[in-house]
Short mmCIF file of C-alpha atoms and ligand atoms in Angstrom, two decimals:
data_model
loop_
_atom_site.label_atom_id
_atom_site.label_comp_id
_atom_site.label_asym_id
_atom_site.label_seq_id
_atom_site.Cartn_x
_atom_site.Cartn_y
_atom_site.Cartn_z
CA UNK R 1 106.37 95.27 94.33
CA UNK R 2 104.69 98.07 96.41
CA UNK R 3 103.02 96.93 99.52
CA UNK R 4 99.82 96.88 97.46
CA UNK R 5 99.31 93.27 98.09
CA UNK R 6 99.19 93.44 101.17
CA UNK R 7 95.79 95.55 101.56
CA UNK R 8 92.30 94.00 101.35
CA UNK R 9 90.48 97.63 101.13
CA UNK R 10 87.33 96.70 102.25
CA UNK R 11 88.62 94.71 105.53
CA UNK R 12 91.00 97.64 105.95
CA UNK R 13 88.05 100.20 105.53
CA UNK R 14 85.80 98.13 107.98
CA UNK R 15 88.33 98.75 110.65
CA UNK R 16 88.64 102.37 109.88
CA UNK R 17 85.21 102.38 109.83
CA UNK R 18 84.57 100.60 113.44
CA UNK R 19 87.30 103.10 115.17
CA UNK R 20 84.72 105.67 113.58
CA UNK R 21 81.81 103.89 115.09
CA UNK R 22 83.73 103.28 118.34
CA UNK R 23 84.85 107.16 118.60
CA UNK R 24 81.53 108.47 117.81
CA UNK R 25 80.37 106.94 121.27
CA UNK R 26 82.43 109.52 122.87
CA UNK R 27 79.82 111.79 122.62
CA UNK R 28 78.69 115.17 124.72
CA UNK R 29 74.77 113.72 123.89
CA UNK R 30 73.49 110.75 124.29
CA UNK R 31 70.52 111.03 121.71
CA UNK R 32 73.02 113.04 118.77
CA UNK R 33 76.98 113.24 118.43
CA UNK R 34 78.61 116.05 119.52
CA UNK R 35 81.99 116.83 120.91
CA UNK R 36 83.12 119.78 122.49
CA UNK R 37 86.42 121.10 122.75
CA UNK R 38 87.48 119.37 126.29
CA UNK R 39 84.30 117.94 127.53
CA UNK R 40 84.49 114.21 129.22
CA UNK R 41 83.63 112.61 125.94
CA UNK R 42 86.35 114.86 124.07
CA UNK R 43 88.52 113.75 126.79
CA UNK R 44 87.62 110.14 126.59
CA UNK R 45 88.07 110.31 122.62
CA UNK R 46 91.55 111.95 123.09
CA UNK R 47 92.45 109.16 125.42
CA UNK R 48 90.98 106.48 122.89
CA UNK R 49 93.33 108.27 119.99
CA UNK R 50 96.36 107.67 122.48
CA UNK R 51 95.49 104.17 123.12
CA UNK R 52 95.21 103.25 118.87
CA UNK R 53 98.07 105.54 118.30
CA UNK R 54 100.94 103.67 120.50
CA UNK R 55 99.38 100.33 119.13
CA UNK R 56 100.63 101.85 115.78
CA UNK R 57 104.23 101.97 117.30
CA UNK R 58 104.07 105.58 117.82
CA UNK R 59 105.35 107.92 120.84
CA UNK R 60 102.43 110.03 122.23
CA UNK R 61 102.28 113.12 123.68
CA UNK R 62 99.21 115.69 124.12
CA UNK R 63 99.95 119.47 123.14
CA UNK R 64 98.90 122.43 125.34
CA UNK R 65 95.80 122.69 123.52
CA UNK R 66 94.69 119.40 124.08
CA UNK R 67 95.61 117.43 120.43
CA UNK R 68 96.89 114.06 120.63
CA UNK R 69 100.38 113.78 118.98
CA UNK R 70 101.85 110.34 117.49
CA UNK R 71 105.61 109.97 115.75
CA UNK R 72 106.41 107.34 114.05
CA UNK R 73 110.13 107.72 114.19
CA UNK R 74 111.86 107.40 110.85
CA UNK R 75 115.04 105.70 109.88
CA UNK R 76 117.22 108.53 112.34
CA UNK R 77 115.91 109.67 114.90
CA UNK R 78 114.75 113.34 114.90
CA UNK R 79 114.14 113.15 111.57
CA UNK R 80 111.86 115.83 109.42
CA UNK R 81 108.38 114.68 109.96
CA UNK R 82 105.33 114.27 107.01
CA UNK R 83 102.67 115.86 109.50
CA UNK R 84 99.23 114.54 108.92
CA UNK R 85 95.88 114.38 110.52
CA UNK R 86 92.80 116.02 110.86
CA UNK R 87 90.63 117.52 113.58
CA UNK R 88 88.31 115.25 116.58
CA UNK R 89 85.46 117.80 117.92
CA UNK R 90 82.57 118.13 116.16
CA UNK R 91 80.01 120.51 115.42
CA UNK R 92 76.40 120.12 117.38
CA UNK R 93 74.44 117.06 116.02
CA UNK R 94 76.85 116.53 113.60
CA UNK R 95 78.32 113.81 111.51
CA UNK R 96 80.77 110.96 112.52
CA UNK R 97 82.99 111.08 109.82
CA UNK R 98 83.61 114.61 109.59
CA UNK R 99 88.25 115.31 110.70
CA UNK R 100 88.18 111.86 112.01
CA UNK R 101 88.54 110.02 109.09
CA UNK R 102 91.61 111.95 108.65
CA UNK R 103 92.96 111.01 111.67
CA UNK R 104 92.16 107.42 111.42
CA UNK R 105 93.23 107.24 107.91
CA UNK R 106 96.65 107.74 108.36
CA UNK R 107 96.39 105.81 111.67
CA UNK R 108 95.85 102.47 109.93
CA UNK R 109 98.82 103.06 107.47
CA UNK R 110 100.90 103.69 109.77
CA UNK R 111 100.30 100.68 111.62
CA UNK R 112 100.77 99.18 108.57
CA UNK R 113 104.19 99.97 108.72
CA UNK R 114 104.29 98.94 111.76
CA UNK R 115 103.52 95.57 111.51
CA UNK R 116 105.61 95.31 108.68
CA UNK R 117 108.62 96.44 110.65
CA UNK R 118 109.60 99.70 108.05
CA UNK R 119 110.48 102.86 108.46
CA UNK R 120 110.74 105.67 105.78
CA UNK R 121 113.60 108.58 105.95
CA UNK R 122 111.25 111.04 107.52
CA UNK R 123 108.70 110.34 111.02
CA UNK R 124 105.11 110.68 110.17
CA UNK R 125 103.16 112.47 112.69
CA UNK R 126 99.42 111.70 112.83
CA UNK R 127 98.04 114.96 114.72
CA UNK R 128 94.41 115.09 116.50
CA UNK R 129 93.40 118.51 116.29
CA UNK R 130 91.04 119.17 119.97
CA UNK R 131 89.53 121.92 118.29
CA UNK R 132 88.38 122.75 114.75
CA UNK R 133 84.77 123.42 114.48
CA UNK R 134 85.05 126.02 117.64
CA UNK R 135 81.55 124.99 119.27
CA UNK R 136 81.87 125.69 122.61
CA UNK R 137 83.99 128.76 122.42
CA UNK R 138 82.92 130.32 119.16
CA UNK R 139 86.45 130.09 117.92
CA UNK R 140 88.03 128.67 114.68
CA UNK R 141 91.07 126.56 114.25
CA UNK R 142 91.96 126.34 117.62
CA UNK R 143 93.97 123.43 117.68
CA UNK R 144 95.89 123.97 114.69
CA UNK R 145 96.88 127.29 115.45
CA UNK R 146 97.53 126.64 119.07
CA UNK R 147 100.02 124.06 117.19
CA UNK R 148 102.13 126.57 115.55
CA UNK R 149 102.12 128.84 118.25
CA UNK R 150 99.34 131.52 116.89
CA UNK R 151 96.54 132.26 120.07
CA UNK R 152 94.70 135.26 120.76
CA UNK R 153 94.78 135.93 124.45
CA UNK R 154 91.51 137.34 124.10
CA UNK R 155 89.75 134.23 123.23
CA UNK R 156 90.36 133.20 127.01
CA UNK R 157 88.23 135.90 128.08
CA UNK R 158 85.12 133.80 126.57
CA UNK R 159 82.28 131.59 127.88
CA UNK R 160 80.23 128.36 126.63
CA UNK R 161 76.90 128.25 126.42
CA UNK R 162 77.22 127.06 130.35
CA UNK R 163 78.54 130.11 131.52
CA UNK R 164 81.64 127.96 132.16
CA UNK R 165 84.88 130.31 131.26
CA UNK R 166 87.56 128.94 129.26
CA UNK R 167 90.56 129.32 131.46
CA UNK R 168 87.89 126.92 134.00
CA UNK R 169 87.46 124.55 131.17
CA UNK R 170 91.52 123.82 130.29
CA UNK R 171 92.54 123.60 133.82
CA UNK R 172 89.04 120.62 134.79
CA UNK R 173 90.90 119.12 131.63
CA UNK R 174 94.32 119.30 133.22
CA UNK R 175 95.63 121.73 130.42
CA UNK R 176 97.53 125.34 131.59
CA UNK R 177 95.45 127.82 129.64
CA UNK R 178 98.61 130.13 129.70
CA UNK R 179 100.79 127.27 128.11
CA UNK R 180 98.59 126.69 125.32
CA UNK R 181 100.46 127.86 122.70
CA UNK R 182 103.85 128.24 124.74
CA UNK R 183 105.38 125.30 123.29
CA UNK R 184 105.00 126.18 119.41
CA UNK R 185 106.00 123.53 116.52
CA UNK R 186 109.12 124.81 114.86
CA UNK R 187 107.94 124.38 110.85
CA UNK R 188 111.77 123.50 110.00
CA UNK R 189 111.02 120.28 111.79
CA UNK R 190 108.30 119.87 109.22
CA UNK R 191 108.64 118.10 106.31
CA UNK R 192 104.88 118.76 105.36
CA UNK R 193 101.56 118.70 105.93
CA UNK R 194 98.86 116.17 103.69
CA UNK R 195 95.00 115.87 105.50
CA UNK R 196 92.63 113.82 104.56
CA UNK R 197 89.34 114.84 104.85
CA UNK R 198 85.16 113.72 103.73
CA UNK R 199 84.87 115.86 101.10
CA UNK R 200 81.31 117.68 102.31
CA UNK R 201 80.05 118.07 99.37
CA UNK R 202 78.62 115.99 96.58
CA UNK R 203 81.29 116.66 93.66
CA UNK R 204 83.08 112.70 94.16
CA UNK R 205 79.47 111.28 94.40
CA UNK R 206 78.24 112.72 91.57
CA UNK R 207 81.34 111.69 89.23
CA UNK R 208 81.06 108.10 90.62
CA UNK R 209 84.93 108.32 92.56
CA UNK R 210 86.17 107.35 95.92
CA UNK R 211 88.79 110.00 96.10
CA UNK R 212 90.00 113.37 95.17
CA UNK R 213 92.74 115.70 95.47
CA UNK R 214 92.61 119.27 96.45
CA UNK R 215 93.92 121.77 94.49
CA UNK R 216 92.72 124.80 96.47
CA UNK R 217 90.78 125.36 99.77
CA UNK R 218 88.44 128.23 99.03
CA UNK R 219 88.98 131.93 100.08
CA UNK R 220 85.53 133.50 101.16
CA UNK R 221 84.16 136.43 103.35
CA UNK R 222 80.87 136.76 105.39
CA UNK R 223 78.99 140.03 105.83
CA UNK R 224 75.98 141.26 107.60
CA UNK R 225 73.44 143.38 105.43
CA UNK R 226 70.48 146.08 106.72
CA UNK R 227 68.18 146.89 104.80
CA UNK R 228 66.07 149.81 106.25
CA UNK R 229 62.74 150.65 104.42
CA UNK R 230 59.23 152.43 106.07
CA UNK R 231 57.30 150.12 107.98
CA UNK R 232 53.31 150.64 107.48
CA UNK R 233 49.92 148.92 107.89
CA UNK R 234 49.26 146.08 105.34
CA UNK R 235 45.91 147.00 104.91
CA UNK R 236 46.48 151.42 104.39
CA UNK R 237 49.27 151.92 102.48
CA UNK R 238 49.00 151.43 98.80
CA UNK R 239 51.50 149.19 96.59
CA UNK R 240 53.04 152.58 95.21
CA UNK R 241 53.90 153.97 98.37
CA UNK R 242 55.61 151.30 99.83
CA UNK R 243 59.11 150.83 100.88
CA UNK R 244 59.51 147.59 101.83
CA UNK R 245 62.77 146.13 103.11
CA UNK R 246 61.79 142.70 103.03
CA UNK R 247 61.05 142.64 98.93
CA UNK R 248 64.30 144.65 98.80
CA UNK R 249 65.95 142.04 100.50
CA UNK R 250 64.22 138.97 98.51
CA UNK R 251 65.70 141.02 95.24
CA UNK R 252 69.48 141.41 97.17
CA UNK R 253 69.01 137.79 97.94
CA UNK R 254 68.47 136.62 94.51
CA UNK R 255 70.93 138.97 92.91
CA UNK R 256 73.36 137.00 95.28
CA UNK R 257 72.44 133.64 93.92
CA UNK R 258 72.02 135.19 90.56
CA UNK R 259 75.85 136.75 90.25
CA UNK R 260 77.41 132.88 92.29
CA UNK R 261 76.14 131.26 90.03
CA UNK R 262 78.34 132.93 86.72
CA UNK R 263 81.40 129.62 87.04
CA UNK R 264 84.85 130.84 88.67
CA UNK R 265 84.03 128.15 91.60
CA UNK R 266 82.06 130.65 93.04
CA UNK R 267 79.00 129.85 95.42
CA UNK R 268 77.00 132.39 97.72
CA UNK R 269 74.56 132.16 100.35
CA UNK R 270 71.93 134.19 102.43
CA UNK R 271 71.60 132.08 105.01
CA UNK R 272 70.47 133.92 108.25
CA UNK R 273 67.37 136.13 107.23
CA UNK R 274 65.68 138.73 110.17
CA UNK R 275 62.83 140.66 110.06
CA UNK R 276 62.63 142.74 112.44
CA UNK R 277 59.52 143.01 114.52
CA UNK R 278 57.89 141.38 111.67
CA UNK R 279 54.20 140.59 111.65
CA UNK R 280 51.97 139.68 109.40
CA UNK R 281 49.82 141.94 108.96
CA UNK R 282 52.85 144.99 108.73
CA UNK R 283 54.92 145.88 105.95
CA UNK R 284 58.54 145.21 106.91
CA UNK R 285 60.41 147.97 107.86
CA UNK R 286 63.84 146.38 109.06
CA UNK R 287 65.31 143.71 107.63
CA UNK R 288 68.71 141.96 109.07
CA UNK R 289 70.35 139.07 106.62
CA UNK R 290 73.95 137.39 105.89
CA UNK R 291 75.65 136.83 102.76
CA UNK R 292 78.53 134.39 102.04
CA UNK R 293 80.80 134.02 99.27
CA UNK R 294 83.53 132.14 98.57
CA UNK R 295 85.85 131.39 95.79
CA UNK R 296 89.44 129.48 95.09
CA UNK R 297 90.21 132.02 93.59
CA UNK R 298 90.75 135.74 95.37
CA UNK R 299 89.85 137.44 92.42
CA UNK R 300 86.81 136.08 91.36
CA UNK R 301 85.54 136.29 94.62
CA UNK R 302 86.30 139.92 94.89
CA UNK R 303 84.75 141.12 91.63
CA UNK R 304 81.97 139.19 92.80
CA UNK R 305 81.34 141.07 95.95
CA UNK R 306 81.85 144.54 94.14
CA UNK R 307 79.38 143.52 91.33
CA UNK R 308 76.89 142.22 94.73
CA UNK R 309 77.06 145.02 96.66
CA UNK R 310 76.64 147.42 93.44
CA UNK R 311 73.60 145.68 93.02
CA UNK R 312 72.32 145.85 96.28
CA UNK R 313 72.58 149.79 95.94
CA UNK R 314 70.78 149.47 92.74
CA UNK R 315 67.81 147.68 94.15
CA UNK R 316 68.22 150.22 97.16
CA UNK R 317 67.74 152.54 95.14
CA UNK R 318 65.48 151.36 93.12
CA UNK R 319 63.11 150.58 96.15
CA UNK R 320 63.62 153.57 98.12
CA UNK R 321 65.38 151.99 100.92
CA UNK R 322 68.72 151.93 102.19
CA UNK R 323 71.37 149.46 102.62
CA UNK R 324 73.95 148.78 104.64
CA UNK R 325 76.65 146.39 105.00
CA UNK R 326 79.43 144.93 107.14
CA UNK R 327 82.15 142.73 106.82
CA UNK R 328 82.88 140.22 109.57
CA UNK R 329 84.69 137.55 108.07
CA UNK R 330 87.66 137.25 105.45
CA UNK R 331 90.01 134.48 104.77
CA UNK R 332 92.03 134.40 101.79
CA UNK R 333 92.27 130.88 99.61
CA UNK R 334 95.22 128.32 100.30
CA UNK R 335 96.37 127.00 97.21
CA UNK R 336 97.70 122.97 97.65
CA UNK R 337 101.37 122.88 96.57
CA UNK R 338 101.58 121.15 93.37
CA UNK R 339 104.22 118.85 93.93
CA UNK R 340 101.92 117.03 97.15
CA UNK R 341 98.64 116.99 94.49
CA UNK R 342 101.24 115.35 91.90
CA UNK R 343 102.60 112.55 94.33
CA UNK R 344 98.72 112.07 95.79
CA UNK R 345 97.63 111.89 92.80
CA UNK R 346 100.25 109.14 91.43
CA UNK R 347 99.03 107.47 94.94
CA UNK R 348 95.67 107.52 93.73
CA UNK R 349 96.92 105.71 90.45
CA UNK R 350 98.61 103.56 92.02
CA UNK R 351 95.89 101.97 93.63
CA UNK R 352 93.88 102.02 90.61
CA UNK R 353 91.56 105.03 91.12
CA UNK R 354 91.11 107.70 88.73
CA UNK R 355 92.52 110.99 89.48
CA UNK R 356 89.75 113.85 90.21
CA UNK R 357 91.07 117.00 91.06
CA UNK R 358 88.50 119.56 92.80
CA UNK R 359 88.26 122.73 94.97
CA UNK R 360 87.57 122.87 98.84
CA UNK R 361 84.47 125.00 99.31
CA UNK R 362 85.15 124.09 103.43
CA UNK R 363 88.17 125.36 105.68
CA UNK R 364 90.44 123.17 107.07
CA UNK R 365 93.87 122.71 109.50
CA UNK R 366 95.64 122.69 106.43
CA UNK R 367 94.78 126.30 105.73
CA UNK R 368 96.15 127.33 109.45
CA UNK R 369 99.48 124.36 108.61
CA UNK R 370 99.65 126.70 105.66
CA UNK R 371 101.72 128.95 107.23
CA UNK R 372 104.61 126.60 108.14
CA UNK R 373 104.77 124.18 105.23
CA UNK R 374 103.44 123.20 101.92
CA UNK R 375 100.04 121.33 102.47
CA UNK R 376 98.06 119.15 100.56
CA UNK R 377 94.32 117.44 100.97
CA UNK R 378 93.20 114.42 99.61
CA UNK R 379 89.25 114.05 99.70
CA UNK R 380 87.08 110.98 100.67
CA UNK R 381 83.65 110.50 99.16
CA UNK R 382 80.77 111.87 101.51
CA UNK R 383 77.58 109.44 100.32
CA UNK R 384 74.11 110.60 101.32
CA UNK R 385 74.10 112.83 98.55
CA UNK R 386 77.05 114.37 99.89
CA UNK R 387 75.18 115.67 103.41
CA UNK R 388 77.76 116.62 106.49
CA UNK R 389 77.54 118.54 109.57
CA UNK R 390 74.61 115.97 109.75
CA UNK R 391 74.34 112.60 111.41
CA UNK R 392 73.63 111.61 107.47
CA UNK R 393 76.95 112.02 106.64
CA UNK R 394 78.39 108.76 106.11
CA UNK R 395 81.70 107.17 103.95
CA UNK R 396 81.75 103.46 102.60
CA UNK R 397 84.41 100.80 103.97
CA UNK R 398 85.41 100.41 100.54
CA UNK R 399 86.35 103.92 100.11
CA UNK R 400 87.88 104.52 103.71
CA UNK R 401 90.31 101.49 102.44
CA UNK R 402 90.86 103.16 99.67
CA UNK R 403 92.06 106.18 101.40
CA UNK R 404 94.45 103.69 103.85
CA UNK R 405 95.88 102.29 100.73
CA UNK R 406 96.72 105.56 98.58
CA UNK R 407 97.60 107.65 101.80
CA UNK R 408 99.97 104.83 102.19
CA UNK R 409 101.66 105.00 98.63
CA UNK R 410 101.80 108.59 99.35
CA UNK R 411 103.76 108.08 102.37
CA UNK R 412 106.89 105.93 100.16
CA UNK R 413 106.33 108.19 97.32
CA UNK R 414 107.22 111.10 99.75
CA UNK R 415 110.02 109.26 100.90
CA UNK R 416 111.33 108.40 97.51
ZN1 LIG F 1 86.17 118.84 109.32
#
């Protein structure tokens, strides 16, 4: 028999779900949560993480970027280890369940081992990222990459919003911000890397399912766009004359929408949008927006930003006003490895919940864990029609168990 019997999902999800409610106290606000890379509250929920992880039964020790580390040895010591986890800062006002779940997750299976006295052939590790989001220092992936030895030097130059530097923030939080990275995880002492995550989006809601496995987390690429027309009175210049940027921009806008929505798991969005100097009663002569597109598949995104921008210089043209744009962003997509979305989704069986297989539109660690070892994700059901980065984000007891229980098939399926 598996250990199956010995879950009652619900009780096992109300746990999870009152270490949520219990973490989420930590908090940089006292009206909205939000935790910042090393504040007191980030500090206090590291310490928290420490405290649930040796009541697991695992050894603890906290990385130079500030992530809380648990083994669970396996059968020999030194073993290979099945690295899991998931990220504990948040974005501003944002919600609860959002990398903590995938911390917490794996935290309750393995103290199910635990208390059942097993251990597999390899040590899980449960890793809590410090840094993901990048709030207070504008940076992305900090943690994770910290974790495998990757860290720009330059990033230490920075400030938060505080004016506090962040060399001054590591060393108030005890950390050596020229050790940060010094002491990087060797990936042959990886056996891999699984994260469980919310999903963030509505896809699981919408098909009725508790759980999903990833097959891809999304490539995508952000760029800044000018449009420069002839500013002029709104009352003098007639309709014929004009050029304005800001109807040139409301056509590049649509054409955006227009060309995401043609399948390929593509979506795009404007979603910063500047007039400049605008008034009512002017006609726009500057115009400042963003676009961002992203696709699990490279190629489908690219065509799609050729055919956008080819568009843009059409309506340009079109309009007598030119465009501009800039690329500031570009990741590339992280395909899951096939054999860790096979054995999650036999877990997911297993436990008696139909297999769904979707796309990450988000970034996570496991895109950075990437580098060093095959990753996979397996997806929790975000309710609230699927809200997060919001304090209506929010996962059911029932499916947090859920999670517990198929996480922990994964774990002896691994091993097997
Ligand atoms: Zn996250």
């Amino acid at each position: 028999m598996t250990a199956r019997h010995e879950f009652d999902f619900a009780e096992i999800g109300r746990d999870v779900l009152a270490r949520v409610d219990a973490l989420a106290r930590h908090s940089d606000s006292p009206v909205h949560y939000t935790r910042t890379w090393l504040s007191p509250a980030h500090r206090a929920a590291a310490a928290q993480l420490a405290e649930w992880m040796r009541e697991a039964g695992m050894a603890v020790r906290v990385d130079g970027a500030g992530s809380v580390i648990g083994r669970y040895e396996g059968l020999a010591p030194g073993a290979k280890a099945l690295v899991t986890g998931s990220h504990f800062d948040s974005v501003r006002n944002g919600g609860k369940y959002d990398g903590v779940v995938g911390i917490l997750v794996p935290l309750a299976c393995v103290a199910d081992l635990h208390r059942q006295d097993l251990r597999l052939p390899h040590a899980i590790e449960v890793v809590a990222f410090a840094d993901e989001e990048g709030a207070r220092f504008q940076t992305s992936f900090l943690a994770s990459r910290a974790f495998l030895g990757q860290f720009d030097p330059a990033i230490r130059d920075r400030r938060d919003a505080d004016g506090i530097g962040f060399d001054e923030a590591m060393r108030a939080a005890g950390l050596d911000p020229a050790a940060i990275a010094a002491d990087p995880r060797d990936p042959a002492t990886i056996a891999a890397y699984v994260e469980v995550h919310i999903e963030q989006g509505p896809v699981l809601l919408e098909a009725g399912l508790p759980l999903g496995v990833v097959t891809v987390i999304a490539g995508g690429t952000r760029h800044r766009v000018t449009v420069t027309g002839a500013a002029g009175h709104a009352g003098t210049v007639p309709m014929a004359s004009r050029r304005d940027a800001l109807a040139a921009a409301a056509e590049m806008i649509l054409a955006v929408e227009s060309r995401a929505r043609t399948g390929g798991g593509l979506v795009g969005t404007v979603g910063v949008l500047e007039v400049r100097e605008g008034t009512g009663n002017v006609i726009p002569g500057h115009v400042e927006f963003t676009v961002d597109i992203r696709s699990g598949d490279d190629a489908v995104r690219e065509a799609a930003e050729r055919d956008v921008f080819a568009r843009f210089e059409a309506i340009a043209a079109k309009r007598g006003v030119t465009v501009a744009t800039r690329r500031n962003h570009a990741v590339r997509a992280t395909p899951c490895s096939p054999r860790l979305q096979e054995l999650l989704a036999e877990s997911m069986s297993a436990v008696g919940v139909p297999v769904r297989r979707l796309a990450s539109g988000a970034g996570h660690d496991a895109m950075v864990m990437a580098a060093a070892t095959e990753v996979g994700m397996l997806f929790v059901r975000c309710g609230a029609g699927g809200v997060s980065h919001n304090p209506a984000e929010t996962v059911t007891a029932e499916d947090a168990g859920l999670a517990v229980a198929a996480l922990g098939e994964f774990f002896r399926k691994f091993a097997a």
